Tab-separated table of C-alpha atoms in Angstrom:
chain	number	residue	atom	x	y	z
A	854	MET	CA	-9.592	17.448	120.015
A	855	ASP	CA	-10.196	15.896	123.216
A	856	LEU	CA	-10.775	19.117	125.258
A	857	LEU	CA	-11.465	17.858	128.645
A	858	ARG	CA	-8.211	15.545	128.376
A	859	HIS	CA	-6.146	18.631	127.584
A	860	LEU	CA	-7.953	20.597	130.283
A	861	ARG	CA	-7.217	18.178	132.859
A	862	HIS	CA	-3.367	18.249	131.824
A	863	PHE	CA	-3.498	21.997	132.025
A	864	VAL	CA	-4.799	22.103	135.641
A	865	VAL	CA	-2.189	19.900	137.071
A	866	VAL	CA	0.617	21.766	135.494
A	867	ALA	CA	-1.327	24.990	136.698
A	868	ARG	CA	-1.121	23.487	140.223
A	869	GLU	CA	2.304	22.236	140.063
A	870	LEU	CA	3.839	24.925	137.749
A	871	HIS	CA	6.209	22.272	137.108
A	872	PHE	CA	6.257	20.225	134.012
A	873	GLY	CA	8.021	17.218	135.318
A	874	ARG	CA	6.356	17.238	138.626
A	875	ALA	CA	3.171	17.375	136.587
A	876	ALA	CA	3.787	14.697	134.374
A	877	GLU	CA	4.870	12.415	137.317
A	878	THR	CA	1.562	12.993	138.833
A	879	LEU	CA	-0.108	12.343	135.831
A	880	GLY	CA	1.622	9.273	135.208
A	881	MET	CA	3.019	10.254	131.832
A	882	ALA	CA	6.197	11.330	130.128
A	883	GLN	CA	7.198	15.110	130.054
A	884	PRO	CA	7.207	15.790	126.278
A	885	PRO	CA	3.873	14.444	125.490
A	886	LEU	CA	2.463	16.653	128.395
A	887	SER	CA	4.109	19.719	126.781
A	888	GLN	CA	2.666	18.624	123.515
A	889	SER	CA	-0.971	18.444	125.251
A	890	ILE	CA	-0.360	22.102	126.480
A	891	GLN	CA	0.779	23.456	123.496
A	892	ARG	CA	-2.083	21.904	121.326
A	893	LEU	CA	-4.393	23.511	124.106
A	894	GLU	CA	-2.843	26.974	123.472
A	895	ARG	CA	-2.861	26.656	119.927
A	896	GLU	CA	-6.613	25.826	120.063
A	897	LEU	CA	-7.577	28.439	122.325
A	898	THR	CA	-4.852	30.865	120.501
A	899	VAL	CA	-3.541	32.382	123.707
A	900	GLU	CA	-0.371	31.439	125.849
A	901	LEU	CA	-1.400	29.901	129.173
A	902	PHE	CA	2.126	29.714	130.750
A	903	ASP	CA	5.206	31.908	130.859
A	904	ARG	CA	7.922	30.088	129.881
A	905	SER	CA	10.594	32.897	129.570
A	906	ARG	CA	12.154	32.850	133.262
A	907	ARG	CA	13.412	29.806	134.752
A	908	GLN	CA	10.223	29.182	136.841
A	909	VAL	CA	6.996	28.434	135.123
A	910	ARG	CA	4.262	30.910	135.698
A	911	LEU	CA	0.891	31.249	134.831
A	912	THR	CA	-0.250	34.080	132.160
A	913	THR	CA	-3.090	35.889	132.555
A	914	ALA	CA	-5.327	33.631	130.372
A	915	GLY	CA	-3.871	30.876	132.393
A	916	GLN	CA	-5.195	32.091	135.295
A	917	LEU	CA	-8.649	32.829	134.018
A	918	LEU	CA	-8.811	29.656	132.347
A	919	LEU	CA	-7.910	27.911	135.602
A	920	GLY	CA	-10.832	28.717	137.186
A	921	GLU	CA	-13.138	27.975	134.009
A	922	ALA	CA	-11.251	24.366	133.634
A	923	ASP	CA	-12.032	23.256	137.301
A	924	GLU	CA	-15.975	24.264	137.104
A	925	LEU	CA	-15.823	22.276	133.699
A	926	LEU	CA	-14.092	19.204	135.004
A	927	ALA	CA	-16.363	19.166	137.936
A	928	ALA	CA	-19.543	19.447	135.742
A	929	GLU	CA	-18.232	16.402	133.583
A	930	GLN	CA	-17.493	14.123	136.766
A	931	ARG	CA	-21.204	15.310	138.077
A	932	ALA	CA	-22.410	14.107	134.561
A	933	ARG	CA	-20.358	10.793	134.715
A	934	ASN	CA	-21.772	10.245	138.146
A	935	LEU	CA	-25.292	10.778	137.001
A	936	MET	CA	-25.127	8.320	134.216
A	937	ARG	CA	-23.284	5.958	136.235
A	938	GLN	CA	-26.436	5.865	138.637
A	939	VAL	CA	-28.696	5.655	135.716
A	940	ARG	CA	-26.917	2.680	134.449
A	941	ALA	CA	-27.025	1.039	137.803
A	942	GLY	CA	-30.633	1.514	138.047
A	943	THR	CA	-30.421	4.011	140.965
A	944	LEU	CA	-31.653	6.998	139.128
A	945	GLY	CA	-34.009	8.172	136.630
A	946	VAL	CA	-38.077	6.957	136.020
A	947	LEU	CA	-38.872	3.220	135.929
A	948	ARG	CA	-42.225	2.639	134.523
A	949	ALA	CA	-43.782	-0.450	136.534
A	950	GLY	CA	-46.900	-2.192	136.134
A	951	VAL	CA	-48.669	-3.975	139.065
A	952	PRO	CA	-51.896	-6.105	138.904
A	953	PRO	CA	-55.330	-4.526	140.177
A	954	GLU	CA	-55.670	-6.953	143.060
A	955	THR	CA	-52.575	-5.968	144.695
A	956	PRO	CA	-53.258	-5.271	148.336
A	957	ALA	CA	-52.284	-1.766	149.599
A	958	VAL	CA	-50.001	-3.175	152.309
A	959	THR	CA	-48.060	-4.935	149.574
A	960	LEU	CA	-47.641	-2.050	147.340
A	961	ARG	CA	-46.434	-0.226	150.235
A	962	GLU	CA	-43.694	-2.312	151.063
A	963	LEU	CA	-42.798	-2.856	147.443
A	964	LEU	CA	-42.236	0.966	147.232
A	965	ASP	CA	-40.682	1.723	150.681
A	966	ARG	CA	-37.862	-1.346	149.565
A	967	LEU	CA	-37.533	0.199	146.269
A	968	ALA	CA	-36.902	3.839	147.766
A	969	ALA	CA	-34.351	2.054	150.094
A	970	ARG	CA	-32.292	0.500	147.521
A	971	ALA	CA	-32.477	3.224	144.843
A	972	PRO	CA	-33.484	6.461	146.680
A	973	GLY	CA	-33.118	8.523	143.423
A	974	LEU	CA	-35.541	6.377	141.540
A	975	ASP	CA	-38.791	7.601	140.501
A	976	VAL	CA	-41.142	4.682	139.895
A	977	ASP	CA	-44.233	5.819	137.873
A	978	LEU	CA	-46.712	3.062	138.840
A	979	HIS	CA	-49.766	1.732	136.851
A	980	GLU	CA	-52.480	-0.702	137.523
A	981	LEU	CA	-52.535	-3.095	135.015
A	982	THR	CA	-53.765	-6.587	134.054
A	983	SER	CA	-51.116	-9.230	133.017
A	984	ALA	CA	-52.524	-9.234	129.659
A	985	GLU	CA	-52.358	-5.364	129.423
A	986	GLN	CA	-48.366	-5.294	130.866
A	987	VAL	CA	-47.332	-8.025	128.401
A	988	ARG	CA	-48.616	-5.533	125.463
A	989	MET	CA	-47.208	-2.418	126.969
A	990	LEU	CA	-43.758	-4.168	127.328
A	991	ALA	CA	-43.737	-5.393	123.908
A	992	GLN	CA	-44.674	-1.496	123.027
A	993	ARG	CA	-41.734	-0.142	125.128
A	994	ARG	CA	-44.653	1.921	126.945
A	995	LEU	CA	-43.603	-0.110	130.201
A	996	ASP	CA	-39.896	-0.838	131.692
A	997	VAL	CA	-41.269	-3.625	134.213
A	998	GLY	CA	-44.332	-5.468	135.023
A	999	LEU	CA	-45.765	-8.182	137.639
A	1000	VAL	CA	-47.502	-10.677	135.641
A	1001	HIS	CA	-49.257	-14.044	136.545
A	1002	HIS	CA	-47.968	-16.858	134.536
A	1003	PRO	CA	-47.952	-18.759	132.468
A	1004	VAL	CA	-47.191	-15.914	129.965
A	1005	SER	CA	-46.949	-16.527	126.163
A	1006	ALA	CA	-44.697	-13.675	125.098
A	1007	ASP	CA	-41.421	-13.480	123.475
A	1008	GLY	CA	-38.547	-11.287	124.244
A	1009	LEU	CA	-39.332	-11.171	127.913
A	1010	ARG	CA	-36.913	-12.144	130.993
A	1011	PHE	CA	-38.436	-12.870	134.272
A	1012	GLY	CA	-37.469	-12.277	137.925
A	1013	PRO	CA	-37.818	-14.887	140.466
A	1014	ALA	CA	-41.361	-16.371	140.606
A	1015	VAL	CA	-43.512	-16.723	144.107
A	1016	ALA	CA	-45.656	-19.583	144.046
A	1017	VAL	CA	-48.874	-19.147	146.028
A	1018	PRO	CA	-51.271	-21.915	146.643
A	1019	LEU	CA	-55.056	-21.063	146.107
A	1020	GLY	CA	-57.979	-22.094	148.020
A	1021	VAL	CA	-61.490	-21.763	148.010
A	1022	VAL	CA	-63.266	-18.849	148.738
A	1023	LEU	CA	-66.871	-19.272	149.918
A	1024	PRO	CA	-69.589	-17.947	152.730
A	1025	ARG	CA	-68.514	-18.974	155.852
A	1026	ALA	CA	-71.743	-20.356	156.945
A	1027	SER	CA	-71.782	-22.826	153.688
A	1028	PRO	CA	-71.633	-26.491	154.785
A	1029	LEU	CA	-68.435	-26.659	152.236
A	1030	ALA	CA	-66.821	-24.381	154.705
A	1031	ARG	CA	-66.985	-26.886	157.554
A	1032	PRO	CA	-63.745	-29.192	156.418
A	1033	ARG	CA	-60.545	-27.959	156.796
A	1034	GLU	CA	-59.703	-28.318	153.000
A	1035	VAL	CA	-61.972	-28.788	149.972
A	1036	GLU	CA	-62.039	-31.505	147.299
A	1037	LEU	CA	-62.517	-29.489	144.002
A	1038	ALA	CA	-64.989	-32.126	143.013
A	1039	THR	CA	-67.534	-31.355	145.740
A	1040	LEU	CA	-67.721	-27.868	144.169
A	1041	ALA	CA	-70.020	-29.562	140.770
A	1042	GLY	CA	-72.916	-27.509	140.237
A	1043	LEU	CA	-71.696	-24.119	141.440
A	1044	ASP	CA	-70.610	-21.131	139.512
A	1045	LEU	CA	-66.523	-19.991	139.257
A	1046	ILE	CA	-66.098	-16.620	140.011
A	1047	ALA	CA	-63.118	-15.198	138.411
A	1048	ALA	CA	-61.314	-12.536	136.472
A	1049	PRO	CA	-62.370	-11.672	133.090
A	1050	ARG	CA	-60.381	-13.993	130.617
A	1051	THR	CA	-58.684	-11.043	129.044
A	1052	THR	CA	-56.867	-9.773	131.637
A	1053	ALA	CA	-54.652	-13.211	131.678
A	1054	PRO	CA	-55.658	-15.542	128.974
A	1055	GLN	CA	-53.254	-18.473	129.785
A	1056	TRP	CA	-53.705	-18.099	133.573
A	1057	HIS	CA	-57.724	-18.255	133.128
A	1058	ASP	CA	-57.593	-21.191	130.898
A	1059	HIS	CA	-55.130	-22.949	133.124
A	1060	VAL	CA	-57.272	-22.658	136.365
A	1061	LEU	CA	-60.432	-24.046	134.147
A	1062	ASP	CA	-58.352	-26.937	133.055
A	1063	VAL	CA	-57.582	-27.851	136.531
A	1064	CYS	CA	-60.991	-27.666	137.834
A	1065	ARG	CA	-62.234	-29.714	135.224
A	1066	ARG	CA	-59.409	-32.406	135.410
A	1067	HIS	CA	-60.135	-32.745	139.174
A	1068	GLY	CA	-64.095	-33.025	139.017
A	1069	PHE	CA	-65.441	-29.492	138.952
A	1070	THR	CA	-66.761	-28.129	135.639
A	1071	PRO	CA	-68.379	-24.660	136.790
A	1072	ARG	CA	-72.037	-24.379	135.559
A	1073	ARG	CA	-70.842	-21.022	134.290
A	1074	VAL	CA	-67.740	-18.443	134.805
A	1075	ARG	CA	-68.884	-15.163	136.513
A	1076	PRO	CA	-66.365	-12.298	135.701
A	1077	ALA	CA	-65.393	-9.886	138.976
A	1078	ARG	CA	-62.591	-7.870	139.010
A	1079	ASN	CA	-62.797	-6.289	142.302
A	1080	PRO	CA	-62.519	-8.059	145.197
A	1081	GLU	CA	-65.607	-6.534	147.082
A	1082	PHE	CA	-67.641	-7.530	144.005
A	1083	LEU	CA	-66.549	-11.197	143.904
A	1084	PHE	CA	-67.351	-11.125	147.878
A	1085	GLY	CA	-70.825	-10.105	146.873
A	1086	LEU	CA	-71.284	-12.819	144.477
A	1087	VAL	CA	-69.994	-15.331	146.754
A	1088	LEU	CA	-72.037	-14.246	149.669
A	1089	ALA	CA	-75.221	-14.535	147.158
A	1090	GLY	CA	-74.718	-18.056	147.023
A	1091	GLY	CA	-74.249	-20.507	144.175
A	1092	ALA	CA	-70.584	-19.620	143.368
A	1093	VAL	CA	-67.069	-20.050	144.561
A	1094	ALA	CA	-63.775	-18.471	143.663
A	1095	VAL	CA	-60.492	-19.926	143.849
A	1096	GLU	CA	-58.127	-17.122	145.299
A	1097	PRO	CA	-54.896	-16.554	147.730
A	1098	ALA	CA	-55.622	-16.851	151.234
A	1099	THR	CA	-54.414	-12.781	151.440
A	1100	THR	CA	-57.953	-11.996	149.331
A	1101	VAL	CA	-59.966	-12.512	152.165
A	1102	ARG	CA	-58.038	-11.519	154.876
A	1103	ARG	CA	-60.211	-8.486	156.083
A	1104	GLU	CA	-63.732	-10.207	155.226
A	1105	PRO	CA	-65.341	-11.635	158.113
A	1106	ARG	CA	-68.225	-13.085	156.181
A	1107	ILE	CA	-66.023	-15.035	153.996
A	1108	ALA	CA	-64.241	-18.361	154.419
A	1109	TRP	CA	-61.076	-19.647	152.775
A	1110	ARG	CA	-60.188	-23.206	152.651
A	1111	PRO	CA	-57.176	-24.585	150.918
A	1112	VAL	CA	-57.833	-26.990	148.093
A	1113	ALA	CA	-56.976	-30.646	148.744
A	1114	GLY	CA	-53.423	-31.738	147.096
A	1115	SER	CA	-53.047	-28.116	146.273
A	1116	PRO	CA	-53.438	-28.443	142.764
A	1117	LEU	CA	-53.861	-24.794	141.964
A	1118	VAL	CA	-50.895	-22.651	142.289
A	1119	LYS	CA	-50.376	-19.148	141.336
A	1120	ARG	CA	-46.736	-18.103	140.042
A	1121	THR	CA	-46.048	-14.474	139.885
A	1122	SER	CA	-43.166	-12.418	138.870
A	1123	ALA	CA	-41.610	-9.486	137.325
A	1124	ALA	CA	-41.101	-9.335	133.512
A	1125	TRP	CA	-39.291	-7.001	131.464
A	1126	PRO	CA	-37.899	-6.641	127.701
A	1127	GLN	CA	-35.122	-8.880	127.033
A	1128	ARG	CA	-32.861	-6.407	124.965
A	1129	ALA	CA	-32.074	-2.932	126.201
A	1130	GLY	CA	-34.319	-3.210	129.480
A	1131	HIS	CA	-34.262	-0.872	132.173
A	1132	PRO	CA	-31.458	-1.455	134.737
A	1133	ALA	CA	-33.533	-0.930	137.600
A	1134	ALA	CA	-35.953	-3.841	136.377
A	1135	PRO	CA	-34.038	-6.687	137.852
A	1136	VAL	CA	-33.865	-4.999	141.472
A	1137	PHE	CA	-37.611	-4.605	141.006
A	1138	GLY	CA	-38.235	-8.060	140.329
A	1139	GLU	CA	-35.893	-9.343	143.046
A	1140	LEU	CA	-37.675	-6.967	145.883
A	1141	ALA	CA	-41.357	-7.760	144.477
A	1142	ALA	CA	-40.458	-11.701	144.892
A	1143	GLU	CA	-39.323	-10.741	148.526
A	1144	VAL	CA	-42.587	-8.795	149.052
A	1145	LEU	CA	-44.852	-11.119	147.814
A	1146	ALA	CA	-43.068	-13.828	149.737
A	1147	ASP	CA	-43.446	-12.267	152.785
A	1148	ALA	CA	-46.975	-11.294	152.170
A	1149	GLU	CA	-48.169	-14.829	152.181
A	1150	PRO	CA	-49.429	-16.462	155.293
A	1151	THR	CA	-47.014	-19.250	157.113
A	1152	ARG	CA	-47.751	-22.586	158.347
A	1153	SER	CA	-47.949	-22.557	162.309
A	1154	THR	CA	-45.618	-24.113	164.431
A	1155	ASP	CA	-47.718	-24.188	167.221
A	1156	PRO	CA	-48.075	-27.819	168.317
A	1157	LEU	CA	-51.460	-26.919	169.592
A	1158	THR	CA	-52.415	-26.038	166.356
A	1159	PRO	CA	-55.539	-28.745	165.548
A	1160	ALA	CA	-55.330	-30.687	161.969
A	1161	LEU	CA	-52.133	-29.910	159.763
A	1162	ARG	CA	-53.130	-28.122	157.065
A	1163	PRO	CA	-50.735	-26.846	154.198
A	1164	TRP	CA	-52.245	-23.239	154.486
A	1165	PRO	CA	-53.665	-21.535	157.410
A	1166	VAL	CA	-57.808	-21.467	157.548
A	1167	LEU	CA	-58.459	-17.664	158.270
A	1168	PHE	CA	-61.946	-18.507	159.861
A	1169	GLU	CA	-63.248	-21.391	161.585
A	1170	PRO	CA	-66.024	-23.045	160.123
A	1171	ARG	CA	-69.736	-22.476	161.662
A	1172	SER	CA	-72.827	-24.490	161.197
A	1173	ALA	CA	-75.345	-23.486	158.234
A	1174	ASP	CA	-77.474	-22.225	161.266
A	1175	SER	CA	-75.035	-20.075	162.732
A	1176	PRO	CA	-75.717	-16.252	162.695
A	1177	PRO	CA	-73.465	-14.606	160.301
């Protein structure tokens, strides 16, 4: 028996106290409505309406049931509304992964935009490498992640990708920082500082392959997870890194120079399970792409800016004997 459907019929009849008007309100014929009320009475083993007179009246049982029915139907509507919000991805918990190097301001902006779009969504954020995210997505321990491409994984869907050209990170006083852009071949004989291969194997291999094809075969690859550690290795000399411009934005001792021809581009996007994914995952992917794109520096439109360059030079070069 569909108790809630019969209760909805009962409430309308109880308000109208007229089967004909109630049937018209419900958009149904009167005989099926009468049958619905009779079935409800048989189910509850009480009479809900006094039909002995020309006017329909509620019995004591009917009067008591009316208050209970209102509460039950209101609770049903609340439950439906909650489930509708869950299906829309605006309510519930979203387990999301982000790379460890994500800047705090970028993370804050992403969370703010998510809160504005889905105020009832609780974001359970995890700091994870691309490899860790792919593994946890496959195990359904994560709903959505922010990964660096290329990614070798089946069963994933991807949001819009943001492509960010990489540049060379080197000491501000280095002679290599004098040009406004750097040829990878001029880095021959130096070490390359990069995140450990285990964090994003496909991306790590891609970077080394591009460097070799452009004349830069590092003496060795030195792993660094933390930006501060990376800066320390760069300042110690004999090593460079290839990173987005935002990595060195707040470090005055470090220079960032675009690579000639922009052969190194890091593509980042959200990823989530292709089947039975969290409804909020596409929203996360859309907003993450917007935030990542907004976080990147734009080309200067000032006609007095010297020498066109594909991406901005954050610190002007100095001679090797200039004070740090």
